[in-house]
PDB file of C-alpha atoms in Angstrom:
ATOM      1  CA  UNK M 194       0.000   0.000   0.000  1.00 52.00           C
ATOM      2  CA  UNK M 195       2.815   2.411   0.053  1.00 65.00           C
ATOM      3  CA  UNK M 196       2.675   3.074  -3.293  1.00 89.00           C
ATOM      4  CA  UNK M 197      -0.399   3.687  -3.643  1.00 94.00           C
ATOM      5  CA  UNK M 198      -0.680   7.384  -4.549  1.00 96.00           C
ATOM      6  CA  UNK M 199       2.336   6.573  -7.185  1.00 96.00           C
ATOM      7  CA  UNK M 200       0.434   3.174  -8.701  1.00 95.00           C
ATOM      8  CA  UNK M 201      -2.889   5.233  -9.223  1.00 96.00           C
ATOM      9  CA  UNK M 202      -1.129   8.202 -10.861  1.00 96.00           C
ATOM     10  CA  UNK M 203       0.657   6.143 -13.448  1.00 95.00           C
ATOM     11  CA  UNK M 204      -2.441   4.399 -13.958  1.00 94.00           C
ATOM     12  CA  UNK M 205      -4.575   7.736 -14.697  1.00 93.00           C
ATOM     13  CA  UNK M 206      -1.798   8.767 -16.955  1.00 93.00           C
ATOM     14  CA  UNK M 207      -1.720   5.312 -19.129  1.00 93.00           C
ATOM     15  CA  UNK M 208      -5.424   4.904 -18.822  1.00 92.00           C
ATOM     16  CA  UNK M 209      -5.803   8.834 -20.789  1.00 89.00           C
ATOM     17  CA  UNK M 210      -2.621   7.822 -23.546  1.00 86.00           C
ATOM     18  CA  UNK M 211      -5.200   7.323 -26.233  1.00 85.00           C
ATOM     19  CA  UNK M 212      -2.811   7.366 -29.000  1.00 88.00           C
ATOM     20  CA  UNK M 213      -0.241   4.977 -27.464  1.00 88.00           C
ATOM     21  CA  UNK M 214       2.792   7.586 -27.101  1.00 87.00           C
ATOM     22  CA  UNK M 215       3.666   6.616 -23.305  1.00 87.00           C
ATOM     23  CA  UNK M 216       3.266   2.457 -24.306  1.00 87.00           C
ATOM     24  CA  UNK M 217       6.855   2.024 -24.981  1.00 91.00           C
ATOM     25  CA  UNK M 218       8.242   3.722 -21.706  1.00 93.00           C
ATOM     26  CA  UNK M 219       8.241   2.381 -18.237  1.00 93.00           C
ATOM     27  CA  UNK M 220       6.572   4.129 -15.662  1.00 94.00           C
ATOM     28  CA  UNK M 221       8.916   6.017 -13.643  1.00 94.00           C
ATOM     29  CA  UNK M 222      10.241   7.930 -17.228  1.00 95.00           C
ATOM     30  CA  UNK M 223       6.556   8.884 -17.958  1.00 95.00           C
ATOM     31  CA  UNK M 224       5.959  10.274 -14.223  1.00 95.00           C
ATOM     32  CA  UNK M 225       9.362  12.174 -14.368  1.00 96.00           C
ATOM     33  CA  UNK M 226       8.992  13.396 -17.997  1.00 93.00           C
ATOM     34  CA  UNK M 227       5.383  14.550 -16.913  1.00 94.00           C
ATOM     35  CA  UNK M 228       5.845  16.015 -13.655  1.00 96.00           C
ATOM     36  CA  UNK M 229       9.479  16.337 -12.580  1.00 96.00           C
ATOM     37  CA  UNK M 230      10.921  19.704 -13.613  1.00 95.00           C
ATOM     38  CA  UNK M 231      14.860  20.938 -12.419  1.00 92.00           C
ATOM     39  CA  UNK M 232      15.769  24.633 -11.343  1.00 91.00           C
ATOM     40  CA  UNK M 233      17.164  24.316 -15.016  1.00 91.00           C
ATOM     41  CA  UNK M 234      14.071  23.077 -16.432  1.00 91.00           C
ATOM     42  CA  UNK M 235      12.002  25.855 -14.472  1.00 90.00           C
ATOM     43  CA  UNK M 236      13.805  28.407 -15.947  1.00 89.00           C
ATOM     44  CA  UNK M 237      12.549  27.877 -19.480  1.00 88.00           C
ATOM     45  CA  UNK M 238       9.471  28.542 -18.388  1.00 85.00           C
ATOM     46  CA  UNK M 239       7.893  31.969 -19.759  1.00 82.00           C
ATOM     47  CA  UNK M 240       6.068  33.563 -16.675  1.00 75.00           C
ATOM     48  CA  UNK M 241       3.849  35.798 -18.782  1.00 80.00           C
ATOM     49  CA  UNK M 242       2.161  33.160 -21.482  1.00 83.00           C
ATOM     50  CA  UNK M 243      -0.916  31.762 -20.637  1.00 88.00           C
ATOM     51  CA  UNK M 244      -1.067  28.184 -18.717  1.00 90.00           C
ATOM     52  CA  UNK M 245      -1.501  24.787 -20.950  1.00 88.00           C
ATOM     53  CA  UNK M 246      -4.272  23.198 -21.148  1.00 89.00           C
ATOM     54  CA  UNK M 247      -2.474  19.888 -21.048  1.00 90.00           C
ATOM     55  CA  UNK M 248      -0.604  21.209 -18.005  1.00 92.00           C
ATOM     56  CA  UNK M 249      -3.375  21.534 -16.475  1.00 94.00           C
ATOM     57  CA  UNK M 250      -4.748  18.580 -17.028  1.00 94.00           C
ATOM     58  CA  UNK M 251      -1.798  16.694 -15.865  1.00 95.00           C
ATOM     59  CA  UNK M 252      -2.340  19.337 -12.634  1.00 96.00           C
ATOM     60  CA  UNK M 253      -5.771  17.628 -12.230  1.00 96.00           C
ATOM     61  CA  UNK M 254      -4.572  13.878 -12.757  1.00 96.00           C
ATOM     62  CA  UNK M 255      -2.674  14.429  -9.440  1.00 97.00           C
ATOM     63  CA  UNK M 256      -5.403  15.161  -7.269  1.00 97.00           C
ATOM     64  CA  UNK M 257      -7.820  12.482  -8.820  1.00 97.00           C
ATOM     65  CA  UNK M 258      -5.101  10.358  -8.190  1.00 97.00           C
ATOM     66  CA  UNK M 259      -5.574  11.849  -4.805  1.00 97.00           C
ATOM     67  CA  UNK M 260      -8.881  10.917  -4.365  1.00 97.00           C
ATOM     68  CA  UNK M 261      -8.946   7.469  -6.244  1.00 97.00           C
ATOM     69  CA  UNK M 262      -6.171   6.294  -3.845  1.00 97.00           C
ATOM     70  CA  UNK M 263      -8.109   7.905  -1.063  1.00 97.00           C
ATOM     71  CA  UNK M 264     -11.019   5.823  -2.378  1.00 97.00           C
ATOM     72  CA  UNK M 265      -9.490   2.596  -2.590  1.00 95.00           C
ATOM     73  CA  UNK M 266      -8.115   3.415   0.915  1.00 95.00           C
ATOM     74  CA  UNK M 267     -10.992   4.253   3.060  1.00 96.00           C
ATOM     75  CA  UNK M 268     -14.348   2.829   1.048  1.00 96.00           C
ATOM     76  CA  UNK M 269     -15.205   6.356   0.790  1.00 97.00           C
ATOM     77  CA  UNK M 270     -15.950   8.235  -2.658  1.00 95.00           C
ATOM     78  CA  UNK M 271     -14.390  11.120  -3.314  1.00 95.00           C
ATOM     79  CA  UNK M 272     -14.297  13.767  -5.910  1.00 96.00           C
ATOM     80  CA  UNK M 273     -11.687  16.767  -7.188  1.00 97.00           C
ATOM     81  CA  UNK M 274     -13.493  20.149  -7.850  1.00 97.00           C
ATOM     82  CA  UNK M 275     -10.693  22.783  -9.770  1.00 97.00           C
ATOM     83  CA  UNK M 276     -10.730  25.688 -11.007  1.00 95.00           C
ATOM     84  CA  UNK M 277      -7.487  27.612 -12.745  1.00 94.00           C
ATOM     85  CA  UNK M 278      -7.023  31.031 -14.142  1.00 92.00           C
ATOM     86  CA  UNK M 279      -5.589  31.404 -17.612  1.00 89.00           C
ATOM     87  CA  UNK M 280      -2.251  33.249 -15.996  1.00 89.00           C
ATOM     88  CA  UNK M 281      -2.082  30.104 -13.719  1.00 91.00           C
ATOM     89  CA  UNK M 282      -4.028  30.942 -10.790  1.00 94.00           C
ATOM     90  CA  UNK M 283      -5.944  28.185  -9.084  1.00 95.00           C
ATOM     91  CA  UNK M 284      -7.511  26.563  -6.709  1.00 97.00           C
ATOM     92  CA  UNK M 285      -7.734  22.042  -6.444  1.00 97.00           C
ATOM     93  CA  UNK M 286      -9.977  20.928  -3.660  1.00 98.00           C
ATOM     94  CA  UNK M 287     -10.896  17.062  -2.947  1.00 98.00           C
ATOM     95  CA  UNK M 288     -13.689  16.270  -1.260  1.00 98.00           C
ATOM     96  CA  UNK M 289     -15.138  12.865   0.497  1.00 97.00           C
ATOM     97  CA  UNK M 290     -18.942  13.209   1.453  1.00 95.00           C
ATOM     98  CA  UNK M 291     -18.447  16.861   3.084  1.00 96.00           C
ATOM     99  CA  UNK M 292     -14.758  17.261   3.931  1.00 97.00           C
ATOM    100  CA  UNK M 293     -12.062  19.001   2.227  1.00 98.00           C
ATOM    101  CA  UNK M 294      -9.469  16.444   2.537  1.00 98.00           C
ATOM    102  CA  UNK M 295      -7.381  17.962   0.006  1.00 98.00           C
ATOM    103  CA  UNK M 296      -6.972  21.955  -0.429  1.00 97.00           C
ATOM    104  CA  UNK M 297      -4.365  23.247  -2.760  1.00 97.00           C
ATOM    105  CA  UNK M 298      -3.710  26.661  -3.926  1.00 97.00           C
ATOM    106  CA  UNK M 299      -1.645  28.161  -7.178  1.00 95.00           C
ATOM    107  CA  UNK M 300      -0.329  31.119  -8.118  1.00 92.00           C
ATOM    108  CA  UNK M 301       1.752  29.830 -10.732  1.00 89.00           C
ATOM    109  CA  UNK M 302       0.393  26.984 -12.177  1.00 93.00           C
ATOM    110  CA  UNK M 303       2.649  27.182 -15.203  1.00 90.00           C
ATOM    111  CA  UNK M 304       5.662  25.164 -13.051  1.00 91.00           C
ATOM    112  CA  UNK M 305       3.791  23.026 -10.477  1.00 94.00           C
ATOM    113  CA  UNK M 306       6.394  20.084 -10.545  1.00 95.00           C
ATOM    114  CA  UNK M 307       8.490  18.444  -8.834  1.00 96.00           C
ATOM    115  CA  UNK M 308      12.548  18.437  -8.423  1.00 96.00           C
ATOM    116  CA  UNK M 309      12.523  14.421  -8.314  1.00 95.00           C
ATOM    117  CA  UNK M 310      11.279  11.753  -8.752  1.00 95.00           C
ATOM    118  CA  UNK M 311      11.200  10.787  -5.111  1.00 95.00           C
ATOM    119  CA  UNK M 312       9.843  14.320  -4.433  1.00 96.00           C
ATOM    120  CA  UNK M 313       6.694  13.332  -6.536  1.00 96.00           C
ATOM    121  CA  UNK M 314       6.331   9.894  -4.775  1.00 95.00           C
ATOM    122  CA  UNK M 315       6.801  11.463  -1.093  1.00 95.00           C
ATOM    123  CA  UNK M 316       4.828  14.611  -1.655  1.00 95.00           C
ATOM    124  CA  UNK M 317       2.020  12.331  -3.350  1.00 96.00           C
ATOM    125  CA  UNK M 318       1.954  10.079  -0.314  1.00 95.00           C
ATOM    126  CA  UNK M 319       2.045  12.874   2.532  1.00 96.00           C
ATOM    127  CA  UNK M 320      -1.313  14.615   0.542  1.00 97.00           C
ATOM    128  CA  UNK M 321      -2.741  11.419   0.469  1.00 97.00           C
ATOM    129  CA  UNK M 322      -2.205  10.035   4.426  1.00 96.00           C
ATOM    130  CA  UNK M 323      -3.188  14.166   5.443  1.00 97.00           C
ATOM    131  CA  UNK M 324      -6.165  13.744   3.032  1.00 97.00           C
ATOM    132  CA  UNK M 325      -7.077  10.369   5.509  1.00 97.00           C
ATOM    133  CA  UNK M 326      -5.872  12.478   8.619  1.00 97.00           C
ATOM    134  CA  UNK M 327      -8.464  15.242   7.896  1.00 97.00           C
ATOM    135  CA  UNK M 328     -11.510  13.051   7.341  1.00 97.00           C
ATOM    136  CA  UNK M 329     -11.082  10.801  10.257  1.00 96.00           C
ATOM    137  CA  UNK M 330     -11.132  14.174  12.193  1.00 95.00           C
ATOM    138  CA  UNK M 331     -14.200  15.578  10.451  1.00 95.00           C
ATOM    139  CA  UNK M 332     -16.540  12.641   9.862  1.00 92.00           C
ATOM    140  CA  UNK M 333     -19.562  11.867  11.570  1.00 86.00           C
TER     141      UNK M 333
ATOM    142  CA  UNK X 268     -31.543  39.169   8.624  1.00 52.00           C
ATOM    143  CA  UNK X 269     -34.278  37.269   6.483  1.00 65.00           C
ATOM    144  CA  UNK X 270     -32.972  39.046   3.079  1.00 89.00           C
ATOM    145  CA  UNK X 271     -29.615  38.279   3.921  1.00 94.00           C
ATOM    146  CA  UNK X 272     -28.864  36.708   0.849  1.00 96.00           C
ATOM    147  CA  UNK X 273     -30.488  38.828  -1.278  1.00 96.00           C
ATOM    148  CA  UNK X 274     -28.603  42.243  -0.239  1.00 95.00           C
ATOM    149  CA  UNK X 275     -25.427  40.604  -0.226  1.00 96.00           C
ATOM    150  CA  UNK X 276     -26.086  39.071  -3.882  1.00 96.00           C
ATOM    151  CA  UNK X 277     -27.448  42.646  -5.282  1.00 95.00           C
ATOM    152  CA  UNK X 278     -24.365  43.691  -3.324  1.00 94.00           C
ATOM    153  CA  UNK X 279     -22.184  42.081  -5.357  1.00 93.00           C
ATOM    154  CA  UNK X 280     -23.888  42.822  -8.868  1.00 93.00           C
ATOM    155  CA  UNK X 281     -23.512  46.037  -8.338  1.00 93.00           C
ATOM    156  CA  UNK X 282     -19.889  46.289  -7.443  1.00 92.00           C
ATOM    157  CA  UNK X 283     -18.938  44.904 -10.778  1.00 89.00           C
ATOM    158  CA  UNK X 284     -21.360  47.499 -12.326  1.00 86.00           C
ATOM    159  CA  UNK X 285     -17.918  49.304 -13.714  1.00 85.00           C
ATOM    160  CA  UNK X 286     -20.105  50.671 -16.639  1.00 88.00           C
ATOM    161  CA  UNK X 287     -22.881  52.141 -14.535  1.00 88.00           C
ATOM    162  CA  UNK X 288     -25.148  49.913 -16.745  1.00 87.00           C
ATOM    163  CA  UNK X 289     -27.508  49.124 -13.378  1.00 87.00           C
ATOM    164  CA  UNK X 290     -27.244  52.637 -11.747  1.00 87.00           C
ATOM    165  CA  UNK X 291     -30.732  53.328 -12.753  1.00 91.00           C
ATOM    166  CA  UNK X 292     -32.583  50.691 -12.071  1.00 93.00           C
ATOM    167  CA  UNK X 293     -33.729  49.410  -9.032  1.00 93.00           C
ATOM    168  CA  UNK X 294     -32.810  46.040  -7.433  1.00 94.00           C
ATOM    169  CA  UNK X 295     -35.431  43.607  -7.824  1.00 94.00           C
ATOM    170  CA  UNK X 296     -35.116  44.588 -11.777  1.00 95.00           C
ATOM    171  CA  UNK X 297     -31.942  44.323 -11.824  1.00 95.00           C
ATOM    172  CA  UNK X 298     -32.062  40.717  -9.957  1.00 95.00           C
ATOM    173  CA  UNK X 299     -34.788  39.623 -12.386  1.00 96.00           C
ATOM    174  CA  UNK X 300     -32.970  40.581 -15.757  1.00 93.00           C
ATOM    175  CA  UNK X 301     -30.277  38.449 -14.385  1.00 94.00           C
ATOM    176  CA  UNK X 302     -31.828  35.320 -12.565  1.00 96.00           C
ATOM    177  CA  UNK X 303     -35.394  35.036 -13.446  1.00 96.00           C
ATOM    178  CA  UNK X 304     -36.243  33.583 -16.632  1.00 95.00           C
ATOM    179  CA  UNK X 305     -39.725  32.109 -17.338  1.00 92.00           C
ATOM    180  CA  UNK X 306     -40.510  28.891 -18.897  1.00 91.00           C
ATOM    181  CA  UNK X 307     -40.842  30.074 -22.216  1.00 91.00           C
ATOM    182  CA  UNK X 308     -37.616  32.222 -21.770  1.00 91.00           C
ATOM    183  CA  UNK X 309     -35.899  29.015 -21.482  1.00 90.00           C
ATOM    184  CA  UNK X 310     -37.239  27.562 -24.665  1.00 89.00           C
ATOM    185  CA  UNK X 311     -34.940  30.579 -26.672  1.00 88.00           C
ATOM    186  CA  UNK X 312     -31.603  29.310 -24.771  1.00 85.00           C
ATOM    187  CA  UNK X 313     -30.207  27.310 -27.449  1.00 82.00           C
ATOM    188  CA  UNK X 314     -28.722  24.182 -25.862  1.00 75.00           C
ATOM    189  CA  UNK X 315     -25.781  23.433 -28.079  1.00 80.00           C
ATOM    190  CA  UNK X 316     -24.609  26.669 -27.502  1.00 83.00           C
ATOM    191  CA  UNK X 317     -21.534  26.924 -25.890  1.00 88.00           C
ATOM    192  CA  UNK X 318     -21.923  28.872 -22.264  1.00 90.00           C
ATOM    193  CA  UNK X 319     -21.352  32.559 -22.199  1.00 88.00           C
ATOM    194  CA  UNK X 320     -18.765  33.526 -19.789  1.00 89.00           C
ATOM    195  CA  UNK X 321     -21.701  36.123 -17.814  1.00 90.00           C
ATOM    196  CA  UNK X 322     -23.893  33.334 -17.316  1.00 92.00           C
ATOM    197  CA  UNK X 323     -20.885  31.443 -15.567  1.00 94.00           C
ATOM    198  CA  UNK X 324     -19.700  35.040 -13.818  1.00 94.00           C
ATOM    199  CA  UNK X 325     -23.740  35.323 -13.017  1.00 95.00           C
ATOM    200  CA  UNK X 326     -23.788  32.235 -11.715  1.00 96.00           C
ATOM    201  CA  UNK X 327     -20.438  32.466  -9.840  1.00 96.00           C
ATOM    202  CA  UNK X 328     -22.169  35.620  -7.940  1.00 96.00           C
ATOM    203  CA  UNK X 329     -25.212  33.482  -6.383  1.00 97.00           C
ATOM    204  CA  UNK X 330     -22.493  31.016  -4.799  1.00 98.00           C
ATOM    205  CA  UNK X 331     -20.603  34.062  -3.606  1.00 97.00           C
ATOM    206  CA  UNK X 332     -23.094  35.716  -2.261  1.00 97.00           C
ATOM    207  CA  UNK X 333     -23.892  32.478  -0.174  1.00 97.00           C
ATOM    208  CA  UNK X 334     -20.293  32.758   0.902  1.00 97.00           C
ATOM    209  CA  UNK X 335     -20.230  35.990   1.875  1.00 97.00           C
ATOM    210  CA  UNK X 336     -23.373  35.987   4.283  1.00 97.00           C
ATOM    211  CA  UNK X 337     -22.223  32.883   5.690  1.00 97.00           C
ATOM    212  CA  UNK X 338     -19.250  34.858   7.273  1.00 97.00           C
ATOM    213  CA  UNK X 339     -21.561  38.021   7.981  1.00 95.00           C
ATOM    214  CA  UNK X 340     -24.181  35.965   9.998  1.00 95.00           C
ATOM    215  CA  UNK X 341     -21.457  33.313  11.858  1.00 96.00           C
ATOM    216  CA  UNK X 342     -18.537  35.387  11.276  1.00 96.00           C
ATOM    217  CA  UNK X 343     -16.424  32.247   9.568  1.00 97.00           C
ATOM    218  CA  UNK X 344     -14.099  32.405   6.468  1.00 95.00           C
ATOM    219  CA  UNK X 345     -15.829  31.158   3.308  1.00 95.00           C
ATOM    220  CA  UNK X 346     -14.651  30.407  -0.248  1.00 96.00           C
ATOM    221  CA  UNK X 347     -16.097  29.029  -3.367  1.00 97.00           C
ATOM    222  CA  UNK X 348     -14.571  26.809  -5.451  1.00 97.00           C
ATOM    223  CA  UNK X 349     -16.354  26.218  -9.160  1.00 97.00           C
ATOM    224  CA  UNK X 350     -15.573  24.716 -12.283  1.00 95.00           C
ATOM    225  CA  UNK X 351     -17.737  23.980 -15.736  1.00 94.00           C
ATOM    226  CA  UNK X 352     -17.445  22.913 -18.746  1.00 92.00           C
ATOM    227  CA  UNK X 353     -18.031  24.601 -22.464  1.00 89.00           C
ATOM    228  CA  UNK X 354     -21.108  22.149 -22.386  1.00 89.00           C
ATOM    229  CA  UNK X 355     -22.280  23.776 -19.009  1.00 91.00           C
ATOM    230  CA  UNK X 356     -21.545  20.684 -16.893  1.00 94.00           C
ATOM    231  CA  UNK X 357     -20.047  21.911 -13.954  1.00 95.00           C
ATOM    232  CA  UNK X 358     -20.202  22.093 -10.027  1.00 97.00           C
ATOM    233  CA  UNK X 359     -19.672  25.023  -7.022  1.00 97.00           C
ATOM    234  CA  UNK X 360     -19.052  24.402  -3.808  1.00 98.00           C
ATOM    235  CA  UNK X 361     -19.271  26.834  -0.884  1.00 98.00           C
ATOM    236  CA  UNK X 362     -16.332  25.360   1.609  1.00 98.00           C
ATOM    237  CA  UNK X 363     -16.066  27.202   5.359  1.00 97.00           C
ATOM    238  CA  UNK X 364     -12.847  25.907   7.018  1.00 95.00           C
ATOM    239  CA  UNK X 365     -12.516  22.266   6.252  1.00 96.00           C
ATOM    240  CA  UNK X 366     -16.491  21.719   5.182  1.00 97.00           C
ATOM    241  CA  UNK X 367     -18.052  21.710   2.128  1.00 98.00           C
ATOM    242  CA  UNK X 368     -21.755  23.969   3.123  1.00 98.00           C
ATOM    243  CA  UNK X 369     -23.013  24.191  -0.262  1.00 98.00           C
ATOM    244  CA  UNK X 370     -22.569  21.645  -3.157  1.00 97.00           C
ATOM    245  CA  UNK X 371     -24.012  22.063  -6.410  1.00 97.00           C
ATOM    246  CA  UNK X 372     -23.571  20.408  -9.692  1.00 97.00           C
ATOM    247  CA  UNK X 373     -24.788  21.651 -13.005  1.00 95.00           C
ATOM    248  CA  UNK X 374     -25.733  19.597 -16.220  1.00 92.00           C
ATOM    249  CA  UNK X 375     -27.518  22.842 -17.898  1.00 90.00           C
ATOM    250  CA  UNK X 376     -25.737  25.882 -16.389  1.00 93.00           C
ATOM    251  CA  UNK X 377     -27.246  27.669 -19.635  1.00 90.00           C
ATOM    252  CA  UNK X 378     -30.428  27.907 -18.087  1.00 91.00           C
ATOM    253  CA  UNK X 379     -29.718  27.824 -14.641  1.00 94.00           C
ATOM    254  CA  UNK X 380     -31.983  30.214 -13.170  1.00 95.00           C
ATOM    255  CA  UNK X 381     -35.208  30.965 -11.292  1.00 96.00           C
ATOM    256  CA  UNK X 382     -39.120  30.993 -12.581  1.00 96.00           C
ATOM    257  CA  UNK X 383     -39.930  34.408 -10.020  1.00 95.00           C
ATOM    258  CA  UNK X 384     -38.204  36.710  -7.758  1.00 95.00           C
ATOM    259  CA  UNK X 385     -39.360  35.318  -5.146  1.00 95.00           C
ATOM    260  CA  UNK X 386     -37.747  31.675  -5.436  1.00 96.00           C
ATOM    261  CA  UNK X 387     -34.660  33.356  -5.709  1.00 96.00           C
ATOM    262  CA  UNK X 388     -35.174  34.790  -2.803  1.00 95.00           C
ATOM    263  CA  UNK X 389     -36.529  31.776  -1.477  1.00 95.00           C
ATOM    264  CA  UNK X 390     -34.170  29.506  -2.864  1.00 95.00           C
ATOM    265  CA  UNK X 391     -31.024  31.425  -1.772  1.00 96.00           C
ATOM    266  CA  UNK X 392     -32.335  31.573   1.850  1.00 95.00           C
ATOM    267  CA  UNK X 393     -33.236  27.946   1.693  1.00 96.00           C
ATOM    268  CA  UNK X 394     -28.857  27.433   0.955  1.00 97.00           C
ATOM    269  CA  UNK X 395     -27.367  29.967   3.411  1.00 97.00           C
ATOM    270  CA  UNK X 396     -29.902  27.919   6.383  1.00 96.00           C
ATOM    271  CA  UNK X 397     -28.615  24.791   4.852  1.00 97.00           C
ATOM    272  CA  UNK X 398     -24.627  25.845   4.639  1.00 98.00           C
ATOM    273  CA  UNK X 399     -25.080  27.030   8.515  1.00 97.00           C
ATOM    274  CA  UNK X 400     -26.919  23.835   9.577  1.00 97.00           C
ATOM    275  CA  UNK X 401     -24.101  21.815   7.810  1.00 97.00           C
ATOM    276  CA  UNK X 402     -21.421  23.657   9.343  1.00 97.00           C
ATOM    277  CA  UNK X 403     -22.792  23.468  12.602  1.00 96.00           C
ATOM    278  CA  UNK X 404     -23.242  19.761  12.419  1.00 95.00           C
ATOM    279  CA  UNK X 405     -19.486  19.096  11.093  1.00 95.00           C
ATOM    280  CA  UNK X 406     -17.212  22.192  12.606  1.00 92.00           C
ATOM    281  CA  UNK X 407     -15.180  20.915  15.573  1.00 86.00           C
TER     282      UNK X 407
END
């Protein structure tokens, strides 16, 4: 189960490669060339342009991943509710029955990423057992 | 207290009046060009119609103003949270602290409004009672 948050991302992300670009690569590569982004990398970034629509979509694949592993976890359905401004301002909540387990806020969308791999998998794992932390506190 | 709501939403529609375009007219017709359409109103929205960006600001303002005299009557922090679709599927949620007080999803945000004044007035009421009552029942 440690994995958990990792194992539903990569599954989101495989389960969405209509065309069959990410078939040939093994996990890990399409997790860091998706979502793992150096100082370097970060740099190239414009600040001004507006935000991606396929960055934000791979924004919105980590919080469903989120709540799918939350789901799997606890029983308990769950849904992700976003909204994102062109210039990269935003707002990702998830949400079991009443309870904002997650709550995320951007201001600049444009280079949410992470500076490893391990980064990605630890980050992923800490929203995930808060996310559980928050709704056994909250529920009724 | 009992138009709570309803000042706080004409409130709001008139602070983004930045072209004076209300100034003259008085609130109720001001609330009703915006929120009350009739059933036969309805029948000239055009359903494959992409969704105008007012509507969705329009819209935006009736979950705002539920947000807003949530913290005037209990005095906590509120925020909504809303996304939709070209199609007009979408969803808002109203979330005080850590609790979700109003959910709504759309599947026809083109015609999302009321048949009179007075179930807007009615209606809105009916959430802000509901968001407190929710709050009360999860807050810690």
């Amino acid at each position: 189960m440690e994995d958990l948050f990792i194992t539903t991302l990569i599954g989101q992300v495989r389960a969405l490669d209509q065309f069959g670009t990410w078939a040939n690569k093994d996990d890990k590569e399409i997790l860091c060339e998706k979502y793992v982004k150096t100082k370097e990398d970060l740099k190239q970034i414009p600040v001004i342009a507006d935000i991606d629509e396929m960055q934000v979509q791979d924004i919105r694949l980590i919080f469903q991943s989120i709540a799918l592993a939350f789901e799997k976890k606890t029983g308990v359905m769950c849904s992700v509710v976003m909204e994102m401004s062109h210039e990269g301002f935003g707002r990702a909540v998830v949400i079991a029955e009443k309870i904002v387990v997650t709550n995320k806020f951007f201001k600049d969308a444009h280079r949410y990423s992470f500076r490893t791999y391990e980064d990605l998998l630890k980050e992923g794992e800490k929203m995930l057992d808060n996310a559980i932390e928050i709704y056994n506190q909250f529920k009724k």
